[in-house]
PDB file of C-alpha atoms in Angstrom:
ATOM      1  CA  UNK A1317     116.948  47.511 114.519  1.00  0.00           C
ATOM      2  CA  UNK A1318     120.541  48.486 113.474  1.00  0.00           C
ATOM      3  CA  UNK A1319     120.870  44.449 112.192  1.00  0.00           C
ATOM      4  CA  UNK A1320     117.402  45.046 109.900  1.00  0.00           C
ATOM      5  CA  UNK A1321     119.010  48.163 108.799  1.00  0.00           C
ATOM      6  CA  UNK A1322     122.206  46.651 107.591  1.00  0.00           C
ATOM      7  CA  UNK A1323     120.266  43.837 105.484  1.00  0.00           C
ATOM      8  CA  UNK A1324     118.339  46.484 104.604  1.00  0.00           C
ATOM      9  CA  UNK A1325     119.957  48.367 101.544  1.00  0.00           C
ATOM     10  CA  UNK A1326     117.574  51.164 100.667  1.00  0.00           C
ATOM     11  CA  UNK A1327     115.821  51.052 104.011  1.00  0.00           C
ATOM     12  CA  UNK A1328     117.537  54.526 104.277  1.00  0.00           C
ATOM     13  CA  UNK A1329     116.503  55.657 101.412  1.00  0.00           C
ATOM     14  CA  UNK A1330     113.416  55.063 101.874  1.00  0.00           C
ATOM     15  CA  UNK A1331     113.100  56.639 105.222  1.00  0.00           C
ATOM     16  CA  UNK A1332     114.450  59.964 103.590  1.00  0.00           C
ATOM     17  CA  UNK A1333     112.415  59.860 100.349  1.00  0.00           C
ATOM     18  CA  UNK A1334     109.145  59.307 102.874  1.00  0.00           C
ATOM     19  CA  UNK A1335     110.166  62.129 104.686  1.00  0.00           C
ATOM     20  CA  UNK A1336     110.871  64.490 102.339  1.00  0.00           C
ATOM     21  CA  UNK A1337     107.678  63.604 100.835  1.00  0.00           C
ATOM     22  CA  UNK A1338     105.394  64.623 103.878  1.00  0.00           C
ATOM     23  CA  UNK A1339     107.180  67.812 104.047  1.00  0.00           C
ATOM     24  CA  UNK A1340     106.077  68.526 100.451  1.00  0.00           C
ATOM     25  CA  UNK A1341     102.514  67.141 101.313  1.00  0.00           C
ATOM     26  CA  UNK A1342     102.699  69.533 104.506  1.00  0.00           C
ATOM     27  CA  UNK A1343     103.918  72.785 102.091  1.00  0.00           C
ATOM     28  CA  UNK A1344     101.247  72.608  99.573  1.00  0.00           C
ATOM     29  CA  UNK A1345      98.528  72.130 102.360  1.00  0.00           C
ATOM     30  CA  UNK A1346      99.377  75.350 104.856  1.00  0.00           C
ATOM     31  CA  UNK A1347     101.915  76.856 102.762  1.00  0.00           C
ATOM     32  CA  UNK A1348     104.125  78.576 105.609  1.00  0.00           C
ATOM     33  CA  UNK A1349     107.982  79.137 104.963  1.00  0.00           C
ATOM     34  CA  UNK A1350     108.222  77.039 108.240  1.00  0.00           C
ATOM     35  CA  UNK A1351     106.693  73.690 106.803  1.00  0.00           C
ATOM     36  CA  UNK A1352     109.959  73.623 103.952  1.00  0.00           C
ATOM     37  CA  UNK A1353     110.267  69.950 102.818  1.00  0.00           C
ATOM     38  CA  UNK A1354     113.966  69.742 103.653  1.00  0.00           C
ATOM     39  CA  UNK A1355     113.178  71.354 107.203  1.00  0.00           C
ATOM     40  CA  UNK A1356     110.489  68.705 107.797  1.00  0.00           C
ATOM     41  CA  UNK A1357     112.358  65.637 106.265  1.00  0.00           C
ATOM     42  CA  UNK A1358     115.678  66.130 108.393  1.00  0.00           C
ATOM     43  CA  UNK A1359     113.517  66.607 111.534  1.00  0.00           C
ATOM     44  CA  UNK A1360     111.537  63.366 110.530  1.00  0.00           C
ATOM     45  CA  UNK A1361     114.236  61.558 109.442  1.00  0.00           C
ATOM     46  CA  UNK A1362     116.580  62.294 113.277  1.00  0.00           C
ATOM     47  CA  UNK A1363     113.608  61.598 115.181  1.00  0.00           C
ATOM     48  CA  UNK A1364     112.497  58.056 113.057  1.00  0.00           C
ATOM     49  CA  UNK A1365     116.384  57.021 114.064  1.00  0.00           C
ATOM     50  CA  UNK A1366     116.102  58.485 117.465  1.00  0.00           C
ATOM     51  CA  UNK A1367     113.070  56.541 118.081  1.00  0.00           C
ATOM     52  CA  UNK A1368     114.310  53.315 116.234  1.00  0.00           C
ATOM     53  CA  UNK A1369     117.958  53.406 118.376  1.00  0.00           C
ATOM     54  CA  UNK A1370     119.248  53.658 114.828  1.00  0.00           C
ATOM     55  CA  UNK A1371     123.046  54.916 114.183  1.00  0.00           C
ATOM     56  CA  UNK A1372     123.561  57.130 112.069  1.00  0.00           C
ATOM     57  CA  UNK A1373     126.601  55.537 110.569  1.00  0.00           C
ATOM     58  CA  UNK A1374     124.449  52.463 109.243  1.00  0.00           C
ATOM     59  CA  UNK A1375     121.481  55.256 108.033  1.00  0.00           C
ATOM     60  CA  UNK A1376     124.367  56.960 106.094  1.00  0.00           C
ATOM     61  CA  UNK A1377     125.590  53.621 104.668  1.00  0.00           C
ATOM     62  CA  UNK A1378     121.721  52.898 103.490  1.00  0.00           C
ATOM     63  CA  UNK A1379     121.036  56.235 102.165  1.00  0.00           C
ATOM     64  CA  UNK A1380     124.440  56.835 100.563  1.00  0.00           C
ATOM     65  CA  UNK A1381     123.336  56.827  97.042  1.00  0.00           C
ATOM     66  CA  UNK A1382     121.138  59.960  97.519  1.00  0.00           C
ATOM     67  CA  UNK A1383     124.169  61.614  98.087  1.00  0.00           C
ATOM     68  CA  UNK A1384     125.736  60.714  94.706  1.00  0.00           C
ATOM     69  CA  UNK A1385     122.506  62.409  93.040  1.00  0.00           C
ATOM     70  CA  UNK A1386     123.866  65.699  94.323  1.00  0.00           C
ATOM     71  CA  UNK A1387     126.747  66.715  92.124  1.00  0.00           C
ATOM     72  CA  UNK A1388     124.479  65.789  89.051  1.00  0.00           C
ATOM     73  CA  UNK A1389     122.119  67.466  90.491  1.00  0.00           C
ATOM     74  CA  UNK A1390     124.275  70.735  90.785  1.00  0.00           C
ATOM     75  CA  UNK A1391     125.563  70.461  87.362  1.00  0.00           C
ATOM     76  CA  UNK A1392     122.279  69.947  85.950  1.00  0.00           C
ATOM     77  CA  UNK A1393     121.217  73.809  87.477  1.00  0.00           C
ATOM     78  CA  UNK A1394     123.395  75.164  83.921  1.00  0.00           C
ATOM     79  CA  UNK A1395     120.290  74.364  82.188  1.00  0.00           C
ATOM     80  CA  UNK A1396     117.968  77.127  83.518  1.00  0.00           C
ATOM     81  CA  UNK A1397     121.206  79.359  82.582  1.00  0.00           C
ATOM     82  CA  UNK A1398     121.863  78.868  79.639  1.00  0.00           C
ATOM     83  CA  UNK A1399     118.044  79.680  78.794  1.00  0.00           C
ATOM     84  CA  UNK A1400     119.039  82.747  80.121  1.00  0.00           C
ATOM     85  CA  UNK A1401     122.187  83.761  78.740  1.00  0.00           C
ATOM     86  CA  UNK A1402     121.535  86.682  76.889  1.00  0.00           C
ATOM     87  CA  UNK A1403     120.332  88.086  79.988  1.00  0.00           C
ATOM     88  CA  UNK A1404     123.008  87.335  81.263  1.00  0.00           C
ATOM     89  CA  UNK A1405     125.427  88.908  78.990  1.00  0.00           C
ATOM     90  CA  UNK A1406     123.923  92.093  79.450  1.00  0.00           C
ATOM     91  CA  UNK A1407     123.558  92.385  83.242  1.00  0.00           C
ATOM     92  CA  UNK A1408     127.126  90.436  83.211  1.00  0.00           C
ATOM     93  CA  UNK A1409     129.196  93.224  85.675  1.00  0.00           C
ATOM     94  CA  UNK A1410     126.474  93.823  88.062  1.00  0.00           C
ATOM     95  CA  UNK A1411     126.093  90.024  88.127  1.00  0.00           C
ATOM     96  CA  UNK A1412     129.606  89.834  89.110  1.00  0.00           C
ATOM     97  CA  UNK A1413     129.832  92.190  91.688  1.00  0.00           C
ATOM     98  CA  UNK A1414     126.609  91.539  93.396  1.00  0.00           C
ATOM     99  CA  UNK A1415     128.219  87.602  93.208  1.00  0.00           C
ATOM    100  CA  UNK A1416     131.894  88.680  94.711  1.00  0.00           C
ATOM    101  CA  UNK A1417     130.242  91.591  97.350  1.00  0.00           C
ATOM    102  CA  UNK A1418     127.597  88.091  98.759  1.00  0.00           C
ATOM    103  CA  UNK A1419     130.879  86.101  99.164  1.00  0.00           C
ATOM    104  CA  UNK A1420     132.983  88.443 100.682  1.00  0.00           C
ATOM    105  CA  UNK A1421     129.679  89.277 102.784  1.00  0.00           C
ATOM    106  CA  UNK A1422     129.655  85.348 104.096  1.00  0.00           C
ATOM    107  CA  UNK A1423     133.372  85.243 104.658  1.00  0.00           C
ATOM    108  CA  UNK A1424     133.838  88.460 106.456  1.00  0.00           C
ATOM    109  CA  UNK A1425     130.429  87.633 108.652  1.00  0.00           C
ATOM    110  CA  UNK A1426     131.802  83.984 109.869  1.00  0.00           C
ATOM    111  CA  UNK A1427     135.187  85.677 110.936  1.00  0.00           C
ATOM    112  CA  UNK A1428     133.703  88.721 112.816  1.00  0.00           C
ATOM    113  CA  UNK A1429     131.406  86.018 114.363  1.00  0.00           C
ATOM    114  CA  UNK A1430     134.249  83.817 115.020  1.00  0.00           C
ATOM    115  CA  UNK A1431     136.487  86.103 117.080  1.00  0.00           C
ATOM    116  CA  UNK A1432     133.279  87.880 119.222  1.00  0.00           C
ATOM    117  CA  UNK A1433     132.764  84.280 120.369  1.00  0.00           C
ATOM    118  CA  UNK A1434     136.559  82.870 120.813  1.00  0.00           C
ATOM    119  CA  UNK A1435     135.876  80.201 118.674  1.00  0.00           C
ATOM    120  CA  UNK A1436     139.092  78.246 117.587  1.00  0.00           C
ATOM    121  CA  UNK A1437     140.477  77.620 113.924  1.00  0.00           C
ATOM    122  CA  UNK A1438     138.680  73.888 113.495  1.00  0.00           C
ATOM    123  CA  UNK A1439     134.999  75.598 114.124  1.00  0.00           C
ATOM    124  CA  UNK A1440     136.290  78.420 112.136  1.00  0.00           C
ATOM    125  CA  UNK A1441     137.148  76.822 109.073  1.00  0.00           C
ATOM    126  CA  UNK A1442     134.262  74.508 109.614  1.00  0.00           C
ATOM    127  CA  UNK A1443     131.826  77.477 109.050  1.00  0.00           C
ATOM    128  CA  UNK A1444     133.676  79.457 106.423  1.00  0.00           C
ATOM    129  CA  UNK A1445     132.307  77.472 102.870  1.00  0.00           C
ATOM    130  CA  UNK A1446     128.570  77.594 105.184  1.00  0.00           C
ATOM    131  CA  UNK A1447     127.058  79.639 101.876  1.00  0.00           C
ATOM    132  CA  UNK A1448     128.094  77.374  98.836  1.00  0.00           C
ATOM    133  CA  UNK A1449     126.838  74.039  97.772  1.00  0.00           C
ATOM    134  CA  UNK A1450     127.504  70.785  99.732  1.00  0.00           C
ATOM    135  CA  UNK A1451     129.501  69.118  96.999  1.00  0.00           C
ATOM    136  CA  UNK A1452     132.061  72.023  97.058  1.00  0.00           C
ATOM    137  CA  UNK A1453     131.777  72.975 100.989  1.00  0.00           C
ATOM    138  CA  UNK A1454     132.157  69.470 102.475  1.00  0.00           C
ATOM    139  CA  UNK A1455     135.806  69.664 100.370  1.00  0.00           C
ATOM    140  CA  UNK A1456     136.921  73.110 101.495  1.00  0.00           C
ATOM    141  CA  UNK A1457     136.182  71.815 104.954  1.00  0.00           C
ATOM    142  CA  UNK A1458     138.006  68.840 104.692  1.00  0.00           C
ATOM    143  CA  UNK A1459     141.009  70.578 103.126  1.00  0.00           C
ATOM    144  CA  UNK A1460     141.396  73.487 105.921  1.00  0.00           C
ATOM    145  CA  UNK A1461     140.616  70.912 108.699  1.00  0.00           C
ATOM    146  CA  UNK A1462     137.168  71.215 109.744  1.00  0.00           C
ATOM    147  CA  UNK A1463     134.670  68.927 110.594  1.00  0.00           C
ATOM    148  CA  UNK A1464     132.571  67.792 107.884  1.00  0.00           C
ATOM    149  CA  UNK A1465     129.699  66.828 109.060  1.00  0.00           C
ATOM    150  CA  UNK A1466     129.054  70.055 110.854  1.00  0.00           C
ATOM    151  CA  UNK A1467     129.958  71.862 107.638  1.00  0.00           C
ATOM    152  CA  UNK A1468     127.605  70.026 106.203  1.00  0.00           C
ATOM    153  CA  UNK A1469     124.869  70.469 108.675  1.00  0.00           C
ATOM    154  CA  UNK A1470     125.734  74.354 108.594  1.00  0.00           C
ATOM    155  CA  UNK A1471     125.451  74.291 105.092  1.00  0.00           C
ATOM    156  CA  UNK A1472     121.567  72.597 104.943  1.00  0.00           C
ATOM    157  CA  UNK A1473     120.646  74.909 107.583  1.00  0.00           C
ATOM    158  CA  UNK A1474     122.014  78.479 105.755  1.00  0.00           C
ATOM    159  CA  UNK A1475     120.163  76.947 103.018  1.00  0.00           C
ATOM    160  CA  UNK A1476     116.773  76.061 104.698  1.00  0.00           C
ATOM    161  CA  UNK A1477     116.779  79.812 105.795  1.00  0.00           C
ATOM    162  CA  UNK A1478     117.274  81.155 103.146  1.00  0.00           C
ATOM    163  CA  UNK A1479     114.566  79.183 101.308  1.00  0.00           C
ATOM    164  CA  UNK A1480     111.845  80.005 104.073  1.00  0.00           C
ATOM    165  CA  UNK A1481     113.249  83.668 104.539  1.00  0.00           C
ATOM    166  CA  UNK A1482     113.732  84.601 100.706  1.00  0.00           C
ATOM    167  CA  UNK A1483     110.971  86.116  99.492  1.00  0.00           C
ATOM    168  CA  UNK A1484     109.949  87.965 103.143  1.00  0.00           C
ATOM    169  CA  UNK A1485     113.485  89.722 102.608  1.00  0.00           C
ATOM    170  CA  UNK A1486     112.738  90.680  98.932  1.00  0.00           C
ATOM    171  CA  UNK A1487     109.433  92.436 100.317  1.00  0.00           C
ATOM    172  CA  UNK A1488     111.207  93.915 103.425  1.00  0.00           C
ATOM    173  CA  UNK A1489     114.066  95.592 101.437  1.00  0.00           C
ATOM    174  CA  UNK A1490     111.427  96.321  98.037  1.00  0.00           C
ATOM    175  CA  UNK A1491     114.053  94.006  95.744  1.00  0.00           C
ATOM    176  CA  UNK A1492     111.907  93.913  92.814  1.00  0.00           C
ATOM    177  CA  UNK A1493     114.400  93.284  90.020  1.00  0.00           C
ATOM    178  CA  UNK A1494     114.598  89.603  89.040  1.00  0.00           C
ATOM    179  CA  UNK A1495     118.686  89.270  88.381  1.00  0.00           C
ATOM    180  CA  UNK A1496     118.912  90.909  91.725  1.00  0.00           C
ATOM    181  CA  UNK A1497     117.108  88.405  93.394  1.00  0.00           C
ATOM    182  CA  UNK A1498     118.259  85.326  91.978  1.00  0.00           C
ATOM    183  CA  UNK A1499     122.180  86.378  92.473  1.00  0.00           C
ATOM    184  CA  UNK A1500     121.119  87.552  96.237  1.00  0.00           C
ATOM    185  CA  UNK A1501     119.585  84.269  96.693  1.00  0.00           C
ATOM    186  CA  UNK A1502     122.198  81.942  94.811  1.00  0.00           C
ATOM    187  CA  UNK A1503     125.073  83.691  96.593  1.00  0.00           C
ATOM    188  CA  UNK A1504     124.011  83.318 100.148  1.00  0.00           C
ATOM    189  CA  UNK A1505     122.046  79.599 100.215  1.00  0.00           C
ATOM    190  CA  UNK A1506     122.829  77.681  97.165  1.00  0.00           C
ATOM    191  CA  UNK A1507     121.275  74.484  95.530  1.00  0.00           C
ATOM    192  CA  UNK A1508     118.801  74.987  98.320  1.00  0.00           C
ATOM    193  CA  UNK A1509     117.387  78.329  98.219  1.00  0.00           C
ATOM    194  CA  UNK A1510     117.948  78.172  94.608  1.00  0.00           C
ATOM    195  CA  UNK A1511     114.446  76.034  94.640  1.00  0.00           C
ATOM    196  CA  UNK A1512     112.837  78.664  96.024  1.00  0.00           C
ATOM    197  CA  UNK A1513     114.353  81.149  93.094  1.00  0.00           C
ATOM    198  CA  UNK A1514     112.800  78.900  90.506  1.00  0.00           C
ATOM    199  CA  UNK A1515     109.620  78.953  91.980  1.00  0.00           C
ATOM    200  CA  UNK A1516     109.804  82.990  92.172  1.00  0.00           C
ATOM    201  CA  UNK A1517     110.829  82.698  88.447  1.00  0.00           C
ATOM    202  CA  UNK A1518     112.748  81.754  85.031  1.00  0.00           C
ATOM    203  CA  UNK A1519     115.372  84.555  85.909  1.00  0.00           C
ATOM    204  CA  UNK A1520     115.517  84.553  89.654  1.00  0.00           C
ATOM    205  CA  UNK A1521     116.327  80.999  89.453  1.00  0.00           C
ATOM    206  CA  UNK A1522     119.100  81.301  86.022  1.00  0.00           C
ATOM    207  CA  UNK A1523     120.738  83.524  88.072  1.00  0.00           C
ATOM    208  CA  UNK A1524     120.783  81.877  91.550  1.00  0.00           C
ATOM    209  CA  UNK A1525     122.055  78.954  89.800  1.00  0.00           C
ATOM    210  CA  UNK A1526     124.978  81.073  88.477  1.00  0.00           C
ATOM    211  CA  UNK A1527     125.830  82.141  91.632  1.00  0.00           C
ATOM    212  CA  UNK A1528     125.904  78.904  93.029  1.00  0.00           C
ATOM    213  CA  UNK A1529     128.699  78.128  90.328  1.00  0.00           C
ATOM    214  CA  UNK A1530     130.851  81.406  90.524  1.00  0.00           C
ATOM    215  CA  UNK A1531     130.180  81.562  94.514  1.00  0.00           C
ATOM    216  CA  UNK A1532     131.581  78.565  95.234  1.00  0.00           C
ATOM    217  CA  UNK A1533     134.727  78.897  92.935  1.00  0.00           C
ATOM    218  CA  UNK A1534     135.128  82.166  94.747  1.00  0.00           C
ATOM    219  CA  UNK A1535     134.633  80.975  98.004  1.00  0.00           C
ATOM    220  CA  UNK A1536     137.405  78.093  98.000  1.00  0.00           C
ATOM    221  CA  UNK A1537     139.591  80.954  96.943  1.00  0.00           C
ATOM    222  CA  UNK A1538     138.382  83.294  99.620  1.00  0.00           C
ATOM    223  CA  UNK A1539     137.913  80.611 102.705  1.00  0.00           C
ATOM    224  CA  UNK A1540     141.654  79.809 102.186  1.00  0.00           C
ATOM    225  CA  UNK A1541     143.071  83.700 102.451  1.00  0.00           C
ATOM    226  CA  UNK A1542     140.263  84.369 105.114  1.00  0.00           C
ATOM    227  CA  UNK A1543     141.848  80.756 106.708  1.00  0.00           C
ATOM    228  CA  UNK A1544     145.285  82.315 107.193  1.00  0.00           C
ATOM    229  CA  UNK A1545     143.577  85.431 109.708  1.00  0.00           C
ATOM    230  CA  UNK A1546     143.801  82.869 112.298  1.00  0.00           C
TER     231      UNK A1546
END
């Protein structure tokens, strides 16, 4: 199976794409938080390889140029923002602080959580960019000497949570202004919960895809002072 993967070029993709799609199919028809097309598609995905005996290195190598759709992809979230940007201007400082207080909030979490289980620097470091987009978190990883692929799997997972948990935590703590809500999502689960935001709204999701931006600048600043506590 590995051999028809190889000659296979978008094999992978296709796997993925299939997957992701019967998540979607799965959403619109019971609509729980727990049927989230990223959720479902990674589970489908590990156990179509699992029951293939695929590797994972020659699924990667087939699906590779999804990945290359992602930093587009995050770029192309300035749109939604710029619709917005006289809201924007106005509700500028609380913007900023409710951006800086959800990093510092990530950062200060992962250490805390870090020394009450003795976990060492690699696992550590490998947690710290777990709230920001992929594109930016797989390099602060790399740089402080994580592992990567466990950053990234942190990363989908903070993000998956956030998506299914989003609007249950805007009802539970009676956050009923828009800005709040898209800079409270943006700030804590990224590109991913950021879909969610647009679905709650034009300004929830503006200002979640802000945050992704600012929060990730901030947290490759922060994860390499917050690096140097261990």
């Amino acid at each position: 199976m590995n051999e028809f993967f190889e000659t296979s070029v978008f094999f992978g993709v296709f796997i993925s794409l299939l997957s992701y799609g019967l998540g979607i199919v799965l959403k619109k028809k019971w609509k729980l938080a727990i049927f989230n097309p990223l959720l479902i598609a990674v589970a489908v995905t590990i156990l179509c390889l699992c029951l293939l005996h695929v590797d994972y290195a020659v699924y990667k190598e087939g699906a590779a140029c999804i990945s290359f759709l992602l930093t587009p992809a995050t770029i192309c979230l300035a749109v939604p923002l710029y619709e917005q940007i006289e809201l924007l201007k106005k509700n500028y400082k609380a913007i900023m602080i409710g951006i800086i207080s959800g990093v510092l909030t990530s950062l200060t979490s992962v250490f805390l959580l870090v020394l009450l289980f003795r976990m060492d620097y690699a696992s550590y470091v490998t947690l710290l960019p777990k709230s920001i987009t992929t594109a930016i978190g797989m390099g602060v990883s790399e740089e402080l000497g994580g592992y990567v692929p466990i950053t990234v799997a942190v990363i989908i997972v903070t993000g998956v949570i956030g998506n299914m948990l989003a609007e249950t935590i805007c009802k539970v703590f009676k956050i009923s202004d828009p800005v709040a809500k898209g800079v409270a999502i943006g700030s804590s689960s990224h590109a991913i919960g950021t879909a969610k935001a647009m679905e709650m709204g034009d300004v929830e999701g503006a200002m979640s895809s802000l945050s992704i931006v600012v929060s990730g600048i901030l947290t490759v600043i922060g994860a390499n002072v917050f690096a140097q506590f261990m």
